[in-house]
mmCIF file of C-alpha atoms in Angstrom:
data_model
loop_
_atom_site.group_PDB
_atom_site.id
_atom_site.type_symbol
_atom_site.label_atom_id
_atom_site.label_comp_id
_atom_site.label_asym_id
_atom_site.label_seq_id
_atom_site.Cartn_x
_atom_site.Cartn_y
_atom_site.Cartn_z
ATOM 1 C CA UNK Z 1285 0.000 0.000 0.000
ATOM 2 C CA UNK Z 1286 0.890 3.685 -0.951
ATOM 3 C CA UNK Z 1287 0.620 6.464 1.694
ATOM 4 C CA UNK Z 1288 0.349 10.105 1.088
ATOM 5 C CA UNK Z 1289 3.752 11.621 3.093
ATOM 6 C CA UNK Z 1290 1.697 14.522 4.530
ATOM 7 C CA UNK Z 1291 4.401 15.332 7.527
ATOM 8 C CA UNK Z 1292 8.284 15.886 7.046
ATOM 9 C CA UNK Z 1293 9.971 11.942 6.946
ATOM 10 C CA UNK Z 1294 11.632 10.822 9.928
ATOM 11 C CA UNK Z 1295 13.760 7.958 10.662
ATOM 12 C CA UNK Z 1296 10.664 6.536 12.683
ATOM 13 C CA UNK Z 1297 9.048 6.965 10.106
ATOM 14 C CA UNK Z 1298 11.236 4.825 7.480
ATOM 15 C CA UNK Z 1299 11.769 1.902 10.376
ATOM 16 C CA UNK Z 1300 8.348 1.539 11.043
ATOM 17 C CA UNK Z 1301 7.577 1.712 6.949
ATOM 18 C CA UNK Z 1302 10.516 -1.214 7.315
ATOM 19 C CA UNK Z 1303 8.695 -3.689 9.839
ATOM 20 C CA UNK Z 1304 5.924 -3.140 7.800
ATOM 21 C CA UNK Z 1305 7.515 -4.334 4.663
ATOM 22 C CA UNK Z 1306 9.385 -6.970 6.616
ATOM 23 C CA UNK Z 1307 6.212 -8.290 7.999
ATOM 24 C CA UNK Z 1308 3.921 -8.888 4.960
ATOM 25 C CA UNK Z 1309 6.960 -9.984 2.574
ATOM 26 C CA UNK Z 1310 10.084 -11.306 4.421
ATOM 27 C CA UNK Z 1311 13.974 -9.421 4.383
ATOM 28 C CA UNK Z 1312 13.438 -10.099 0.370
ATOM 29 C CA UNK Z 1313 10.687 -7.508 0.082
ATOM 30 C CA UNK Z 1314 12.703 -4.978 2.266
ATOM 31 C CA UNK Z 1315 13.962 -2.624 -1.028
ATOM 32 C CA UNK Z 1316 14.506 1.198 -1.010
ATOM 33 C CA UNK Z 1317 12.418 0.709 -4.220
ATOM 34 C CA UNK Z 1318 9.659 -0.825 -2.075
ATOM 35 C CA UNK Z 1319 9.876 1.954 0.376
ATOM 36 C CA UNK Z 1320 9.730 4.945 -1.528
ATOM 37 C CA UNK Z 1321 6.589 3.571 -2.879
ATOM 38 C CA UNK Z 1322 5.053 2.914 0.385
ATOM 39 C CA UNK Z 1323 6.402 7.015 1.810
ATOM 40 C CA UNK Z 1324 5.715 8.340 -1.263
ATOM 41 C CA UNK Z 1325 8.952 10.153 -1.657
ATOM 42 C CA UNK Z 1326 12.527 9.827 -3.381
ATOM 43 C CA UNK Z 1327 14.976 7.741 -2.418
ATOM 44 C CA UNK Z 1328 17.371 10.776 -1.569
ATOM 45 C CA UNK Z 1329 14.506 11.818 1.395
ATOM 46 C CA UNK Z 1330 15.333 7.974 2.919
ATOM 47 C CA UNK Z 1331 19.103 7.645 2.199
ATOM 48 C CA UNK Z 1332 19.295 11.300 4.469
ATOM 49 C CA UNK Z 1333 18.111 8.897 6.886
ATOM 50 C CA UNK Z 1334 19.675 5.183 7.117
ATOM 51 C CA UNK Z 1335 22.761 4.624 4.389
ATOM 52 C CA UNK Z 1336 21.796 1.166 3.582
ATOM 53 C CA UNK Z 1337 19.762 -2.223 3.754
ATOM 54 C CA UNK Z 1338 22.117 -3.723 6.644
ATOM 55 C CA UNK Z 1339 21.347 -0.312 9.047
ATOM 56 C CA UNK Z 1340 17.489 -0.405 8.078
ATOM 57 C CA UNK Z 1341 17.246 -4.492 9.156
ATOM 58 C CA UNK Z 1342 19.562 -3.444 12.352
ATOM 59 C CA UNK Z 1343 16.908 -0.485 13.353
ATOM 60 C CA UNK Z 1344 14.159 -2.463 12.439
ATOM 61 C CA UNK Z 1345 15.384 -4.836 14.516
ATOM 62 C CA UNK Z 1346 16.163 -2.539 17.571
ATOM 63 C CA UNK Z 1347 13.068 -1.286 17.144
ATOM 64 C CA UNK Z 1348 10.807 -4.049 17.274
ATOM 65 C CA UNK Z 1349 13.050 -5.789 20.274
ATOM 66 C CA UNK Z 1350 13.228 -2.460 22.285
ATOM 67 C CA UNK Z 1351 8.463 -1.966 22.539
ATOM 68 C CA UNK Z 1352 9.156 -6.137 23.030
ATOM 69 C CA UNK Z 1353 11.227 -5.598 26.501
ATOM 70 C CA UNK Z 1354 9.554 -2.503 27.692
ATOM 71 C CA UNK Z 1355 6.936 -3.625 30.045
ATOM 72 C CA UNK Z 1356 6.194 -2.603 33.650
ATOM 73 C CA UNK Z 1357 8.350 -5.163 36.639
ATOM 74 C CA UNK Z 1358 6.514 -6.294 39.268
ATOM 75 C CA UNK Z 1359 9.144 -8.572 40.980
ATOM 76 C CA UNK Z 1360 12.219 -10.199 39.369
ATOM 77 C CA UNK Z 1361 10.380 -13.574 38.901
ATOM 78 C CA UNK Z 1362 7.460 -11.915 37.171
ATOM 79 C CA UNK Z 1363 9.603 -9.246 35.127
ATOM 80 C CA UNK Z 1364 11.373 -12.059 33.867
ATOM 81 C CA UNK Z 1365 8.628 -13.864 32.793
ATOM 82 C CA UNK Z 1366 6.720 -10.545 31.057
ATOM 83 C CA UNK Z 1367 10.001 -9.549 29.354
ATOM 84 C CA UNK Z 1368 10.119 -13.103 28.363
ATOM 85 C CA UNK Z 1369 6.722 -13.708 26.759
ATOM 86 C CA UNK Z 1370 7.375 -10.424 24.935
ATOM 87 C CA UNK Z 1371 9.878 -11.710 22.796
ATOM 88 C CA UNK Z 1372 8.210 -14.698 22.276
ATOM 89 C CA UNK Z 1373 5.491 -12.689 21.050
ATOM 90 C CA UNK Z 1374 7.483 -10.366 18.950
ATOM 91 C CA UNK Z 1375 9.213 -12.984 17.352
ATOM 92 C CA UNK Z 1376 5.697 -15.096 16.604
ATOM 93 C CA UNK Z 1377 4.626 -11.979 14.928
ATOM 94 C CA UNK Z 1378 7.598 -10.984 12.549
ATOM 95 C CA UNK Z 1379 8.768 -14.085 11.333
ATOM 96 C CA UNK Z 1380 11.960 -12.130 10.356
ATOM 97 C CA UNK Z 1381 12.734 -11.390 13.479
ATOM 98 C CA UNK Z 1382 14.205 -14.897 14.716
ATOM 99 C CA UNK Z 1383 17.065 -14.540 11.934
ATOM 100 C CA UNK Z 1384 17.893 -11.054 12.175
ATOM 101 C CA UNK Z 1385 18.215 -11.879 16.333
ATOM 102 C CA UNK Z 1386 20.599 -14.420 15.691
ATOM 103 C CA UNK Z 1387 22.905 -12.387 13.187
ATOM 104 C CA UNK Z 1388 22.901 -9.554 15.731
ATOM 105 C CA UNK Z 1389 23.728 -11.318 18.506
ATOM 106 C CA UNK Z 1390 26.761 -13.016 16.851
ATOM 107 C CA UNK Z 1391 27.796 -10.523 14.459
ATOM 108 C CA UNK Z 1392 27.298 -7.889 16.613
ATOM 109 C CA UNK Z 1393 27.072 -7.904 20.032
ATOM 110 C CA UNK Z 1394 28.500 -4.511 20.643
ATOM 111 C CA UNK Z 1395 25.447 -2.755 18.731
ATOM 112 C CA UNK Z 1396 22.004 -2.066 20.604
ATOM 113 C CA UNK Z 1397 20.311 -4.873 20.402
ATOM 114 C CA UNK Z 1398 21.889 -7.228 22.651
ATOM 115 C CA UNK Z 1399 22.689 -5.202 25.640
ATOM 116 C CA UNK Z 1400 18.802 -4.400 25.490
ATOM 117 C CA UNK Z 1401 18.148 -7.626 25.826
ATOM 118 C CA UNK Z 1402 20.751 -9.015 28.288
ATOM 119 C CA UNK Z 1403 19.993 -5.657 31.051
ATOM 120 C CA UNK Z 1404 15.946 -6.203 30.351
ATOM 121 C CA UNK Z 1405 16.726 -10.296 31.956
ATOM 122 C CA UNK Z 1406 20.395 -9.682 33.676
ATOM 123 C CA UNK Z 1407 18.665 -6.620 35.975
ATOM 124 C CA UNK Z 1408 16.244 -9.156 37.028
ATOM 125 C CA UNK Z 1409 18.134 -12.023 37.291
ATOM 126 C CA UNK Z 1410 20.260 -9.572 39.627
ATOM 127 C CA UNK Z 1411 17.352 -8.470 42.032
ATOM 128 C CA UNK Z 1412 16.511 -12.013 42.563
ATOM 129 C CA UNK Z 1413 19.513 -12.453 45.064
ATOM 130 C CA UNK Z 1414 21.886 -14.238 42.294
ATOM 131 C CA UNK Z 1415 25.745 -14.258 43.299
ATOM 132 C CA UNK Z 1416 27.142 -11.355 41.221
ATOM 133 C CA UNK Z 1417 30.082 -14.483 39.923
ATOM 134 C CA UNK Z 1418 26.728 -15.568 38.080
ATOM 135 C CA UNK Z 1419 24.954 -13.288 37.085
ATOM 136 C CA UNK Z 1420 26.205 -13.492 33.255
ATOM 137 C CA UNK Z 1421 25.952 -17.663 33.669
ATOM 138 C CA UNK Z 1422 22.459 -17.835 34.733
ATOM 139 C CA UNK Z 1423 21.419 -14.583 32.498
ATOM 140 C CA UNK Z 1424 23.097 -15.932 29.333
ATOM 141 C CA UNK Z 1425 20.880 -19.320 30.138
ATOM 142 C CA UNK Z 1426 17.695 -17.182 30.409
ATOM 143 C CA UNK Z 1427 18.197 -15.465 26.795
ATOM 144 C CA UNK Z 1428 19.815 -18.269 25.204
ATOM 145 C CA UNK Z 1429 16.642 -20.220 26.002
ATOM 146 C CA UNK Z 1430 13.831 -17.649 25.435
ATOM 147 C CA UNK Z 1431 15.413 -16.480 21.959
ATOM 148 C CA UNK Z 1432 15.471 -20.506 20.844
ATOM 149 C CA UNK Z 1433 12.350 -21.254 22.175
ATOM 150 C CA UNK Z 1434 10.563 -18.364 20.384
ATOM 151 C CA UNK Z 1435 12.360 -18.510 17.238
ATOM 152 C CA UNK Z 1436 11.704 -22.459 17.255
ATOM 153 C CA UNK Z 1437 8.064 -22.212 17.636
ATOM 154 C CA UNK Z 1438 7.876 -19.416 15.053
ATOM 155 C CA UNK Z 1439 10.045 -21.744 12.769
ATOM 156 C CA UNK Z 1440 7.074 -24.460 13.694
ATOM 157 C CA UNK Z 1441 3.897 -22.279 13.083
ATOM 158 C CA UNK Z 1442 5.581 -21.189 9.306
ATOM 159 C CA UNK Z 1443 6.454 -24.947 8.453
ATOM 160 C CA UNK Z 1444 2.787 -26.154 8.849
ATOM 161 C CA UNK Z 1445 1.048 -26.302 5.366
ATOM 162 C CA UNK Z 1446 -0.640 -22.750 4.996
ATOM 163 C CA UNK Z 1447 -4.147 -22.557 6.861
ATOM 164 C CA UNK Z 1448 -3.824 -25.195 8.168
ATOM 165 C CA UNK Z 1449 -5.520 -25.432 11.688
ATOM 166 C CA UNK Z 1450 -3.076 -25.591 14.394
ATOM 167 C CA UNK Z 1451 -4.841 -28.581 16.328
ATOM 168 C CA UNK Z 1452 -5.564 -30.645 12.985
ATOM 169 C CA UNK Z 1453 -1.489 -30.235 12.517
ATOM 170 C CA UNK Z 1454 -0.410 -31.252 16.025
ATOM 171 C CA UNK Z 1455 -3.316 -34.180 15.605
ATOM 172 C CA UNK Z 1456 -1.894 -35.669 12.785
ATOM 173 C CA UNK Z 1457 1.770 -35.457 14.075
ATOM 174 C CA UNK Z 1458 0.994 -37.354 17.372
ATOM 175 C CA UNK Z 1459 -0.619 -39.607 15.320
ATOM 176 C CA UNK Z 1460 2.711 -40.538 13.741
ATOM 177 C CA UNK Z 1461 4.078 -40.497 17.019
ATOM 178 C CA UNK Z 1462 1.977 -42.904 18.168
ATOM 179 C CA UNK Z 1463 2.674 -45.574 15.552
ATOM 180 C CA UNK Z 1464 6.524 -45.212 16.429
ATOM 181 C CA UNK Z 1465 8.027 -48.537 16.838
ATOM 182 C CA UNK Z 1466 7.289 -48.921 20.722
ATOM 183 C CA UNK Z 1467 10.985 -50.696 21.622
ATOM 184 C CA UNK Z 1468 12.049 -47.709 19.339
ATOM 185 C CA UNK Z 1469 10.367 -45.122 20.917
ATOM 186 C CA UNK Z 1470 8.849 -45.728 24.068
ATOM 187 C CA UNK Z 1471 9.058 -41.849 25.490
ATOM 188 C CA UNK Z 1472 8.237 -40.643 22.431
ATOM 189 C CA UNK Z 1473 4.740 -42.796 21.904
ATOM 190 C CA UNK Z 1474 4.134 -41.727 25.668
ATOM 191 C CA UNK Z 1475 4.492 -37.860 25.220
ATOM 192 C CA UNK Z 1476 2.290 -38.202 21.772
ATOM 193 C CA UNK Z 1477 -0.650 -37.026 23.808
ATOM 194 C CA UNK Z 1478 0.845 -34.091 25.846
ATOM 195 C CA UNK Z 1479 2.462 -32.893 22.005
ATOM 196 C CA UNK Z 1480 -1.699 -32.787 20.671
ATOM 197 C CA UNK Z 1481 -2.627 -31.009 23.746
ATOM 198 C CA UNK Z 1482 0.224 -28.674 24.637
ATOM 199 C CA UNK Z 1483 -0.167 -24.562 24.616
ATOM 200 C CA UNK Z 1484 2.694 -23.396 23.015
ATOM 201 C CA UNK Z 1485 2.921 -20.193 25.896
ATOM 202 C CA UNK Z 1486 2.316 -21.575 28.697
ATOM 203 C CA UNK Z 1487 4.791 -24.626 28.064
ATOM 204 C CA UNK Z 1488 7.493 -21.673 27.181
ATOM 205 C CA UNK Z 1489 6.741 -20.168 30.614
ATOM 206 C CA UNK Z 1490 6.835 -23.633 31.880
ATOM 207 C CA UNK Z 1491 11.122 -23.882 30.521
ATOM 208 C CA UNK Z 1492 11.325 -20.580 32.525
ATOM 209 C CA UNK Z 1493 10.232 -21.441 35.774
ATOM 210 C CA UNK Z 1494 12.478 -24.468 35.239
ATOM 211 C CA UNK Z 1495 15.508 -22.410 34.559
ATOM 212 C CA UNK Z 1496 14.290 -19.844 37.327
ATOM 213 C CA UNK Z 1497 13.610 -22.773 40.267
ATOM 214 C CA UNK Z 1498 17.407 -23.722 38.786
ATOM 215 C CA UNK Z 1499 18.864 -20.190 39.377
ATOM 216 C CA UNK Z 1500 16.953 -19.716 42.915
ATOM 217 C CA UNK Z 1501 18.128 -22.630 44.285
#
């Protein structure tokens, strides 16, 4: 979709016009060409703004990760936990997002992006009594979790055949699990139930109470 630019462009203004982009087509569809059309303006009015492809994913990025992480604290335990389902969230709604995490994080851990991330779970993680010798140990486990978690289950909802219903998909796979070879596969012909009636959330907040009654101890 075309807008009408009726207000000088800012870079806010371009990023969010970025996620947009992002969102309906994937990284692919994220073109200055696509973007002019969607500001109406020149490309000049957005290269004033961000130099290049790399800096708009990076800010689209930051953007998206920084409204994930900003939530009111009540408590350690429950900050954790909100600032933890928001980037679940975030990264079940921009199915970018899991890719252009992982690139940051290894590419470039000096930019914004991680140290957002690390002082949203690392303050907590701090306030809940944790020896200071490990408070990088026990945060690292906290994000390392949450970000594969998230990025796994988006990975699973965007591998299921398109519209298909979620609980006709996880029907069908316990049903193969089910008809595993039982000397094979006795756990996994046991669990085949618990997979068709899981909720993908609350069995994410589930792995963080684990890692949490772990780090308490």
């Amino acid at each position: 979709m075309t807008t009408r630019r009726t207000e000088a462009l800012s870079r806010a203004r371009i990023v969010e016009a970025a996620v947009e982009l992002l969102d309906a087509d994937g990284e692919s569809g994220l073109t200055f060409r696509a973007l002019t059309q969607r500001l109406a303006t020149g490309p000049g009015a957005i290269y004033w703004h961000v130099a290049n492809k790399g800096e708009l994913l990076d800010a689209a990025t930051e953007t998206v990760i920084a409204q994930a992480v900003d939530h009111p604290q009540s408590g350690p335990r429950d900050g954790i936990r909100t600032v933890a389902l928001g980037l679940f969230e975030a990264i079940d709604r921009h199915p970018w997002l899991a890719t252009q995490l992982a690139l940051q994080l290894s590419r470039s851990p000096w930019g914004t992006v991680t140290p957002r991330i690390f002082e949203s779970i690392g303050r907590q993680v701090r306030e809940l009594g944790v020896p200071e010798a490990e408070w990088f140990t026990a945060t690292s486990a906290l994000v390392h979790y949450i970000l594969g978690a998230a990025g796994q289950n988006a990975a699973n909802a965007r591998s299921a055949a398109p519209g298909a219903d979620r609980a006709e998909f996880l029907d069908a796979v316990s049903k193969v699990w089910e008809a595993l070879d039982p000397d094979e596969y006795p756990f996994m012909r046991a669990v085949a139930a618990q997979m068709r009636e899981h909720d993908d959330r609350a069995q994410f907040l589930a792995g963080i109470d684990l890692i949490l009654g772990r780090i308490t101890r």
